[in-house]
Amino acid sequence: METAANNHAVFEGERANNYDEFVQQWIPNYDYFMTILPKLLENTVEKTMLAVGCGTGNEILALKKADEAWSITGVDPSPEMIHVAQEKLALHENIEFFTGKVAQLKNHNQFGAATLILVLHFIQYPNEKLGLLTAIRKRLQPGAPFIIMGIFGNKEQLRGNLEVLRSLLPNYLTHREIDERLERIKQLYRTSEEELSKLLVRAGFKPPTRFFQASIYSAWITQKPT
Ligand SMILES: C[S@@+](CC[C@H](N)C(=O)[O-])C[C@H]1O[C@@H](n2cnc3c(N)ncnc32)[C@H](O)[C@@H]1O
């Protein structure tokens, strides 16, 4: 179901052009996360990856820098985010982009791995989250790893970690900017840890393992069963 909230989830205009600066300011350890991502996928049997909600392509660049053997399909409904990604990745081969959603993907590839980074908290309803996770699982080979990063935790955890995030932000951001942004984050559709595990299992994945956390952001790894 398309809703205003879903449309808001699609990054356009200034949001696309300023995205890379935004993540540096607002997501502590974003760069560190991107450096460990390829290591976690190093033993993937077939080096083909589906990067869902690839945005400006940072996860794709991280993988290609670690190993040019990766063939990657980036999917995102925002043409503007994909445009930035295409420019950023112009010197790398074996990358294709699809503007749209995973369920609409035209090729019939079964991928060796997939990522969903900083996307799920823009999806409002649990059945839509389940639909997205199921669409990703259907595109994976048996045993393929799946890495998911976003805003996870219950209300209490989010409240505590928003204060942690506040203290980790760069000093040059104004109090007003910080208050407004933290307020917007509270309106996003976080998933509790229990819910995430249930959604992944219902979508056909193994129960996930958390391997990273920086304030409100955490990352989990799971696999499609063999
Ligand atoms: C915060 S950005 C994350 C970009 C990138 N993955 C990263 O780690 O920097 C979220 C992206 O998800 C995309 N998006 C929103 N709804 C989506 C959906 N249903 N399926 C795939 N991508 C979606 C947005 O257009 C946006 O580019």
PDB file of C-alpha atoms and ligand atoms in Angstrom:
ATOM      1  CA  MET A   1       0.000   0.000   0.000  1.00  0.00           C
ATOM      2  CA  GLU A   2       1.437   3.424  -0.966  1.00  0.00           C
ATOM      3  CA  THR A   3       1.058   6.014   1.809  1.00  0.00           C
ATOM      4  CA  ALA A   4       2.411   9.518   2.370  1.00  0.00           C
ATOM      5  CA  ALA A   5       4.820   8.000   4.874  1.00  0.00           C
ATOM      6  CA  ASN A   6       6.087   5.601   2.227  1.00  0.00           C
ATOM      7  CA  ASN A   7       6.571   8.430  -0.225  1.00  0.00           C
ATOM      8  CA  HIS A   8       8.491  10.307   2.429  1.00  0.00           C
ATOM      9  CA  ALA A   9      10.679   7.219   2.683  1.00  0.00           C
ATOM     10  CA  VAL A  10      11.889   7.759  -0.872  1.00  0.00           C
ATOM     11  CA  PHE A  11      14.834  10.155  -0.719  1.00  0.00           C
ATOM     12  CA  GLU A  12      14.553  12.934  -3.298  1.00  0.00           C
ATOM     13  CA  GLY A  13      16.001  16.381  -4.173  1.00  0.00           C
ATOM     14  CA  GLU A  14      18.200  17.971  -1.513  1.00  0.00           C
ATOM     15  CA  ARG A  15      17.932  14.870   0.636  1.00  0.00           C
ATOM     16  CA  ALA A  16      19.646  12.905  -2.117  1.00  0.00           C
ATOM     17  CA  ASN A  17      22.309  15.536  -2.829  1.00  0.00           C
ATOM     18  CA  ASN A  18      23.145  16.044   0.864  1.00  0.00           C
ATOM     19  CA  TYR A  19      22.834  12.398   1.879  1.00  0.00           C
ATOM     20  CA  ASP A  20      26.540  11.557   2.169  1.00  0.00           C
ATOM     21  CA  GLU A  21      27.172  14.610   4.370  1.00  0.00           C
ATOM     22  CA  PHE A  22      24.094  13.719   6.434  1.00  0.00           C
ATOM     23  CA  VAL A  23      25.280  10.194   7.291  1.00  0.00           C
ATOM     24  CA  GLN A  24      28.671  11.490   8.397  1.00  0.00           C
ATOM     25  CA  GLN A  25      27.026  13.909  10.825  1.00  0.00           C
ATOM     26  CA  TRP A  26      24.172  11.816  12.130  1.00  0.00           C
ATOM     27  CA  ILE A  27      25.153   8.170  12.092  1.00  0.00           C
ATOM     28  CA  PRO A  28      28.020   7.470  14.485  1.00  0.00           C
ATOM     29  CA  ASN A  29      30.455   4.850  13.176  1.00  0.00           C
ATOM     30  CA  TYR A  30      28.791   4.727   9.745  1.00  0.00           C
ATOM     31  CA  ASP A  31      32.242   4.484   8.099  1.00  0.00           C
ATOM     32  CA  TYR A  32      33.351   1.780  10.522  1.00  0.00           C
ATOM     33  CA  PHE A  33      30.185  -0.190   9.747  1.00  0.00           C
ATOM     34  CA  MET A  34      30.953   0.065   6.027  1.00  0.00           C
ATOM     35  CA  THR A  35      34.471  -1.283   6.595  1.00  0.00           C
ATOM     36  CA  ILE A  36      33.271  -4.384   8.459  1.00  0.00           C
ATOM     37  CA  LEU A  37      30.481  -5.156   5.969  1.00  0.00           C
ATOM     38  CA  PRO A  38      32.795  -6.742   3.333  1.00  0.00           C
ATOM     39  CA  LYS A  39      34.547  -8.818   5.996  1.00  0.00           C
ATOM     40  CA  LEU A  40      31.231 -10.324   7.078  1.00  0.00           C
ATOM     41  CA  LEU A  41      30.433 -11.246   3.484  1.00  0.00           C
ATOM     42  CA  GLU A  42      33.960 -12.437   2.605  1.00  0.00           C
ATOM     43  CA  ASN A  43      33.082 -16.143   2.661  1.00  0.00           C
ATOM     44  CA  THR A  44      29.978 -15.783   0.506  1.00  0.00           C
ATOM     45  CA  VAL A  45      29.966 -18.699  -1.949  1.00  0.00           C
ATOM     46  CA  GLU A  46      28.854 -16.717  -5.018  1.00  0.00           C
ATOM     47  CA  LYS A  47      29.922 -13.077  -4.986  1.00  0.00           C
ATOM     48  CA  THR A  48      26.662 -11.608  -6.261  1.00  0.00           C
ATOM     49  CA  MET A  49      24.804  -9.163  -4.055  1.00  0.00           C
ATOM     50  CA  LEU A  50      21.427  -7.458  -3.942  1.00  0.00           C
ATOM     51  CA  ALA A  51      21.741  -4.044  -2.216  1.00  0.00           C
ATOM     52  CA  VAL A  52      18.177  -3.072  -1.318  1.00  0.00           C
ATOM     53  CA  GLY A  53      17.629   0.640  -0.666  1.00  0.00           C
ATOM     54  CA  CYS A  54      21.186   1.224  -1.904  1.00  0.00           C
ATOM     55  CA  GLY A  55      20.706   5.003  -1.905  1.00  0.00           C
ATOM     56  CA  THR A  56      23.934   6.730  -2.914  1.00  0.00           C
ATOM     57  CA  GLY A  57      25.696   3.363  -3.123  1.00  0.00           C
ATOM     58  CA  ASN A  58      27.925   3.431  -0.039  1.00  0.00           C
ATOM     59  CA  GLU A  59      27.511  -0.286   0.728  1.00  0.00           C
ATOM     60  CA  ILE A  60      28.223  -1.108  -2.930  1.00  0.00           C
ATOM     61  CA  LEU A  61      31.419   0.976  -2.883  1.00  0.00           C
ATOM     62  CA  ALA A  62      32.549  -0.693   0.362  1.00  0.00           C
ATOM     63  CA  LEU A  63      32.193  -4.155  -1.187  1.00  0.00           C
ATOM     64  CA  LYS A  64      33.825  -3.242  -4.486  1.00  0.00           C
ATOM     65  CA  LYS A  65      36.772  -1.593  -2.711  1.00  0.00           C
ATOM     66  CA  ALA A  66      37.299  -4.779  -0.712  1.00  0.00           C
ATOM     67  CA  ASP A  67      36.925  -7.131  -3.696  1.00  0.00           C
ATOM     68  CA  GLU A  68      36.253  -6.127  -7.312  1.00  0.00           C
ATOM     69  CA  ALA A  69      34.963  -9.675  -7.964  1.00  0.00           C
ATOM     70  CA  TRP A  70      31.573  -8.711  -6.510  1.00  0.00           C
ATOM     71  CA  SER A  71      28.704  -8.290  -9.026  1.00  0.00           C
ATOM     72  CA  ILE A  72      26.089  -6.065  -7.427  1.00  0.00           C
ATOM     73  CA  THR A  73      22.525  -5.052  -8.184  1.00  0.00           C
ATOM     74  CA  GLY A  74      21.448  -1.881  -6.372  1.00  0.00           C
ATOM     75  CA  VAL A  75      17.709  -1.313  -5.947  1.00  0.00           C
ATOM     76  CA  ASP A  76      16.143   1.959  -4.821  1.00  0.00           C
ATOM     77  CA  PRO A  77      12.869   3.739  -5.671  1.00  0.00           C
ATOM     78  CA  SER A  78      14.632   7.139  -5.795  1.00  0.00           C
ATOM     79  CA  PRO A  79      16.109   8.036  -9.221  1.00  0.00           C
ATOM     80  CA  GLU A  80      18.039  10.871  -7.565  1.00  0.00           C
ATOM     81  CA  MET A  81      19.764   8.600  -5.042  1.00  0.00           C
ATOM     82  CA  ILE A  82      20.602   6.153  -7.837  1.00  0.00           C
ATOM     83  CA  HIS A  83      22.001   8.978  -9.942  1.00  0.00           C
ATOM     84  CA  VAL A  84      24.443   9.904  -7.136  1.00  0.00           C
ATOM     85  CA  ALA A  85      25.360   6.203  -6.777  1.00  0.00           C
ATOM     86  CA  GLN A  86      26.002   5.847 -10.520  1.00  0.00           C
ATOM     87  CA  GLU A  87      28.383   8.815 -10.521  1.00  0.00           C
ATOM     88  CA  LYS A  88      30.172   7.564  -7.406  1.00  0.00           C
ATOM     89  CA  LEU A  89      30.616   4.058  -8.824  1.00  0.00           C
ATOM     90  CA  ALA A  90      31.318   4.987 -12.455  1.00  0.00           C
ATOM     91  CA  LEU A  91      34.835   3.520 -12.400  1.00  0.00           C
ATOM     92  CA  HIS A  92      33.700   0.110 -11.133  1.00  0.00           C
ATOM     93  CA  GLU A  93      32.368  -2.740 -13.288  1.00  0.00           C
ATOM     94  CA  ASN A  94      29.608  -5.313 -12.779  1.00  0.00           C
ATOM     95  CA  ILE A  95      27.194  -3.006 -10.984  1.00  0.00           C
ATOM     96  CA  GLU A  96      23.646  -2.534 -12.188  1.00  0.00           C
ATOM     97  CA  PHE A  97      20.891  -0.376 -10.780  1.00  0.00           C
ATOM     98  CA  PHE A  98      17.140  -0.795 -10.724  1.00  0.00           C
ATOM     99  CA  THR A  99      14.914   2.166  -9.912  1.00  0.00           C
ATOM    100  CA  GLY A 100      11.973   0.699  -8.020  1.00  0.00           C
ATOM    101  CA  LYS A 101      11.267  -1.932  -5.408  1.00  0.00           C
ATOM    102  CA  VAL A 102      12.657  -5.449  -5.042  1.00  0.00           C
ATOM    103  CA  ALA A 103       9.336  -7.099  -5.882  1.00  0.00           C
ATOM    104  CA  GLN A 104       9.382  -5.287  -9.262  1.00  0.00           C
ATOM    105  CA  LEU A 105      12.955  -6.293 -10.141  1.00  0.00           C
ATOM    106  CA  LYS A 106      12.967  -7.482 -13.742  1.00  0.00           C
ATOM    107  CA  ASN A 107      15.980  -9.828 -13.792  1.00  0.00           C
ATOM    108  CA  HIS A 108      15.518 -13.307 -12.317  1.00  0.00           C
ATOM    109  CA  ASN A 109      18.881 -13.585 -10.561  1.00  0.00           C
ATOM    110  CA  GLN A 110      19.200 -15.493  -7.299  1.00  0.00           C
ATOM    111  CA  PHE A 111      21.835 -13.611  -5.298  1.00  0.00           C
ATOM    112  CA  GLY A 112      24.628 -14.908  -3.070  1.00  0.00           C
ATOM    113  CA  ALA A 113      24.047 -12.167  -0.445  1.00  0.00           C
ATOM    114  CA  ALA A 114      21.822  -9.157   0.292  1.00  0.00           C
ATOM    115  CA  THR A 115      21.834  -5.971   2.369  1.00  0.00           C
ATOM    116  CA  LEU A 116      19.074  -3.715   3.675  1.00  0.00           C
ATOM    117  CA  ILE A 117      20.827  -0.760   5.275  1.00  0.00           C
ATOM    118  CA  LEU A 118      18.960   2.133   6.921  1.00  0.00           C
ATOM    119  CA  VAL A 119      15.675   1.322   5.155  1.00  0.00           C
ATOM    120  CA  LEU A 120      13.307  -0.694   7.368  1.00  0.00           C
ATOM    121  CA  HIS A 121      12.495   2.183   9.766  1.00  0.00           C
ATOM    122  CA  PHE A 122      10.941   4.103   6.853  1.00  0.00           C
ATOM    123  CA  ILE A 123       8.374   1.346   6.305  1.00  0.00           C
ATOM    124  CA  GLN A 124       5.309   1.894   8.428  1.00  0.00           C
ATOM    125  CA  TYR A 125       3.331  -1.298   8.754  1.00  0.00           C
ATOM    126  CA  PRO A 126       4.585  -4.709   9.952  1.00  0.00           C
ATOM    127  CA  ASN A 127       2.935  -6.436   6.971  1.00  0.00           C
ATOM    128  CA  GLU A 128       4.817  -4.119   4.585  1.00  0.00           C
ATOM    129  CA  LYS A 129       8.085  -4.828   6.415  1.00  0.00           C
ATOM    130  CA  LEU A 130       7.306  -8.537   6.147  1.00  0.00           C
ATOM    131  CA  GLY A 131       6.519  -8.139   2.440  1.00  0.00           C
ATOM    132  CA  LEU A 132       9.880  -6.481   1.811  1.00  0.00           C
ATOM    133  CA  LEU A 133      11.847  -9.071   3.813  1.00  0.00           C
ATOM    134  CA  THR A 134      10.007 -11.900   2.043  1.00  0.00           C
ATOM    135  CA  ALA A 135      10.713 -10.365  -1.379  1.00  0.00           C
ATOM    136  CA  ILE A 136      14.427 -10.244  -0.455  1.00  0.00           C
ATOM    137  CA  ARG A 137      14.469 -13.852   0.806  1.00  0.00           C
ATOM    138  CA  LYS A 138      12.899 -15.028  -2.473  1.00  0.00           C
ATOM    139  CA  ARG A 139      15.810 -13.447  -4.369  1.00  0.00           C
ATOM    140  CA  LEU A 140      18.504 -15.288  -2.385  1.00  0.00           C
ATOM    141  CA  GLN A 141      20.270 -18.584  -2.915  1.00  0.00           C
ATOM    142  CA  PRO A 142      19.975 -21.152  -0.090  1.00  0.00           C
ATOM    143  CA  GLY A 143      22.525 -20.345   2.647  1.00  0.00           C
ATOM    144  CA  ALA A 144      22.972 -16.736   1.455  1.00  0.00           C
ATOM    145  CA  PRO A 145      23.772 -14.166   4.174  1.00  0.00           C
ATOM    146  CA  PHE A 146      21.527 -11.144   4.669  1.00  0.00           C
ATOM    147  CA  ILE A 147      22.672  -8.041   6.566  1.00  0.00           C
ATOM    148  CA  ILE A 148      20.173  -5.565   7.916  1.00  0.00           C
ATOM    149  CA  MET A 149      20.988  -2.260   9.641  1.00  0.00           C
ATOM    150  CA  GLY A 150      18.602   0.362  11.013  1.00  0.00           C
ATOM    151  CA  ILE A 151      16.808   1.714  14.059  1.00  0.00           C
ATOM    152  CA  PHE A 152      15.904  -1.257  16.241  1.00  0.00           C
ATOM    153  CA  GLY A 153      14.804  -1.456  19.852  1.00  0.00           C
ATOM    154  CA  ASN A 154      11.796  -0.806  22.058  1.00  0.00           C
ATOM    155  CA  LYS A 155      10.570   2.635  23.144  1.00  0.00           C
ATOM    156  CA  GLU A 156      12.759   2.717  26.273  1.00  0.00           C
ATOM    157  CA  GLN A 157      15.866   1.675  24.373  1.00  0.00           C
ATOM    158  CA  LEU A 158      15.203   4.327  21.730  1.00  0.00           C
ATOM    159  CA  ARG A 159      14.696   7.040  24.366  1.00  0.00           C
ATOM    160  CA  GLY A 160      17.979   6.183  26.108  1.00  0.00           C
ATOM    161  CA  ASN A 161      19.933   5.849  22.897  1.00  0.00           C
ATOM    162  CA  LEU A 162      18.626   9.119  21.453  1.00  0.00           C
ATOM    163  CA  GLU A 163      20.358  10.830  24.374  1.00  0.00           C
ATOM    164  CA  VAL A 164      23.514   8.848  23.612  1.00  0.00           C
ATOM    165  CA  LEU A 165      23.204   9.956  19.975  1.00  0.00           C
ATOM    166  CA  ARG A 166      22.816  13.591  21.097  1.00  0.00           C
ATOM    167  CA  SER A 167      26.123  13.439  22.933  1.00  0.00           C
ATOM    168  CA  LEU A 168      27.931  11.860  19.976  1.00  0.00           C
ATOM    169  CA  LEU A 169      26.894  14.486  17.398  1.00  0.00           C
ATOM    170  CA  PRO A 170      29.385  17.010  15.975  1.00  0.00           C
ATOM    171  CA  ASN A 171      29.698  20.222  18.036  1.00  0.00           C
ATOM    172  CA  TYR A 172      28.931  22.489  15.061  1.00  0.00           C
ATOM    173  CA  LEU A 173      25.289  21.338  14.821  1.00  0.00           C
ATOM    174  CA  THR A 174      22.933  23.829  16.502  1.00  0.00           C
ATOM    175  CA  HIS A 175      20.638  22.846  19.402  1.00  0.00           C
ATOM    176  CA  ARG A 176      17.661  23.609  17.195  1.00  0.00           C
ATOM    177  CA  GLU A 177      18.876  21.363  14.362  1.00  0.00           C
ATOM    178  CA  ILE A 178      19.527  18.577  16.837  1.00  0.00           C
ATOM    179  CA  ASP A 179      16.155  18.871  18.590  1.00  0.00           C
ATOM    180  CA  GLU A 180      14.272  18.930  15.280  1.00  0.00           C
ATOM    181  CA  ARG A 181      16.109  15.945  13.884  1.00  0.00           C
ATOM    182  CA  LEU A 182      15.760  13.867  17.067  1.00  0.00           C
ATOM    183  CA  GLU A 183      12.044  14.649  17.050  1.00  0.00           C
ATOM    184  CA  ARG A 184      11.824  13.408  13.434  1.00  0.00           C
ATOM    185  CA  ILE A 185      13.690  10.223  14.333  1.00  0.00           C
ATOM    186  CA  LYS A 186      11.066   9.552  17.037  1.00  0.00           C
ATOM    187  CA  GLN A 187       8.388   9.563  14.297  1.00  0.00           C
ATOM    188  CA  LEU A 188      10.141   6.805  12.296  1.00  0.00           C
ATOM    189  CA  TYR A 189       8.937   3.199  12.358  1.00  0.00           C
ATOM    190  CA  ARG A 190      11.532   1.470  14.553  1.00  0.00           C
ATOM    191  CA  THR A 191      11.211  -2.279  15.045  1.00  0.00           C
ATOM    192  CA  SER A 192      11.824  -3.913  18.430  1.00  0.00           C
ATOM    193  CA  GLU A 193      14.468  -6.632  18.594  1.00  0.00           C
ATOM    194  CA  GLU A 194      11.816  -9.310  19.230  1.00  0.00           C
ATOM    195  CA  GLU A 195       9.719  -8.059  16.318  1.00  0.00           C
ATOM    196  CA  LEU A 196      12.741  -8.031  14.002  1.00  0.00           C
ATOM    197  CA  SER A 197      13.554 -11.621  14.858  1.00  0.00           C
ATOM    198  CA  LYS A 198       9.919 -12.687  14.349  1.00  0.00           C
ATOM    199  CA  LEU A 199       9.628 -10.810  11.045  1.00  0.00           C
ATOM    200  CA  LEU A 200      12.823 -12.364   9.708  1.00  0.00           C
ATOM    201  CA  VAL A 201      11.763 -15.870  10.703  1.00  0.00           C
ATOM    202  CA  ARG A 202       8.284 -15.363   9.215  1.00  0.00           C
ATOM    203  CA  ALA A 203       9.931 -14.095   6.021  1.00  0.00           C
ATOM    204  CA  GLY A 204      11.873 -17.384   5.849  1.00  0.00           C
ATOM    205  CA  PHE A 205      15.258 -16.398   7.339  1.00  0.00           C
ATOM    206  CA  LYS A 206      17.125 -17.889  10.310  1.00  0.00           C
ATOM    207  CA  PRO A 207      16.905 -15.970  13.641  1.00  0.00           C
ATOM    208  CA  PRO A 208      19.328 -13.001  13.352  1.00  0.00           C
ATOM    209  CA  THR A 209      22.480 -12.175  15.318  1.00  0.00           C
ATOM    210  CA  ARG A 210      23.307  -8.576  16.275  1.00  0.00           C
ATOM    211  CA  PHE A 211      26.920  -7.713  15.473  1.00  0.00           C
ATOM    212  CA  PHE A 212      26.992  -3.890  15.634  1.00  0.00           C
ATOM    213  CA  GLN A 213      25.417  -1.040  17.565  1.00  0.00           C
ATOM    214  CA  ALA A 214      26.026   2.717  17.645  1.00  0.00           C
ATOM    215  CA  SER A 215      23.381   4.588  19.669  1.00  0.00           C
ATOM    216  CA  ILE A 216      19.960   3.975  18.044  1.00  0.00           C
ATOM    217  CA  TYR A 217      21.439   2.105  15.078  1.00  0.00           C
ATOM    218  CA  SER A 218      22.133  -1.600  15.120  1.00  0.00           C
ATOM    219  CA  ALA A 219      23.009  -4.218  12.532  1.00  0.00           C
ATOM    220  CA  TRP A 220      22.106  -7.885  12.325  1.00  0.00           C
ATOM    221  CA  ILE A 221      23.153 -10.840  10.213  1.00  0.00           C
ATOM    222  CA  THR A 222      21.038 -13.825   9.223  1.00  0.00           C
ATOM    223  CA  GLN A 223      20.910 -16.381   6.396  1.00  0.00           C
ATOM    224  CA  LYS A 224      18.386 -17.995   4.140  1.00  0.00           C
ATOM    225  CA  PRO A 225      18.250 -21.642   5.331  1.00  0.00           C
ATOM    226  CA  THR A 226      19.965 -24.232   3.089  1.00  0.00           C
TER     227      THR A 226
HETATM  228  C1  LIG B   1      18.678   6.253   4.566  1.00  0.00           C
HETATM  229  S1  LIG B   1      18.788   5.765   2.895  1.00  0.00           S
HETATM  230  C2  LIG B   1      19.968   4.435   2.989  1.00  0.00           C
HETATM  231  C3  LIG B   1      20.924   4.409   1.832  1.00  0.00           C
HETATM  232  C4  LIG B   1      22.069   3.396   1.932  1.00  0.00           C
HETATM  233  N1  LIG B   1      21.572   2.052   2.100  1.00  0.00           N
HETATM  234  C5  LIG B   1      23.053   3.708   3.039  1.00  0.00           C
HETATM  235  O1  LIG B   1      23.347   2.850   3.839  1.00  0.00           O
HETATM  236  O2  LIG B   1      23.567   4.818   3.127  1.00  0.00           O
HETATM  237  C6  LIG B   1      17.278   4.909   2.651  1.00  0.00           C
HETATM  238  C7  LIG B   1      17.020   4.554   1.192  1.00  0.00           C
HETATM  239  O3  LIG B   1      15.930   3.633   1.128  1.00  0.00           O
HETATM  240  C8  LIG B   1      15.174   3.925  -0.030  1.00  0.00           C
HETATM  241  N2  LIG B   1      13.858   3.285   0.120  1.00  0.00           N
HETATM  242  C9  LIG B   1      12.738   3.765   0.662  1.00  0.00           C
HETATM  243  N3  LIG B   1      11.736   2.862   0.609  1.00  0.00           N
HETATM  244  C10 LIG B   1      12.263   1.749   0.020  1.00  0.00           C
HETATM  245  C11 LIG B   1      11.748   0.461  -0.333  1.00  0.00           C
HETATM  246  N4  LIG B   1      10.486   0.099  -0.077  1.00  0.00           N
HETATM  247  N5  LIG B   1      12.563  -0.428  -0.939  1.00  0.00           N
HETATM  248  C12 LIG B   1      13.844  -0.096  -1.195  1.00  0.00           C
HETATM  249  N6  LIG B   1      14.389   1.104  -0.884  1.00  0.00           N
HETATM  250  C13 LIG B   1      13.614   2.014  -0.285  1.00  0.00           C
HETATM  251  C14 LIG B   1      15.195   5.450  -0.092  1.00  0.00           C
HETATM  252  O4  LIG B   1      14.890   5.961  -1.369  1.00  0.00           O
HETATM  253  C15 LIG B   1      16.627   5.754   0.339  1.00  0.00           C
HETATM  254  O5  LIG B   1      17.497   5.848  -0.769  1.00  0.00           O
END
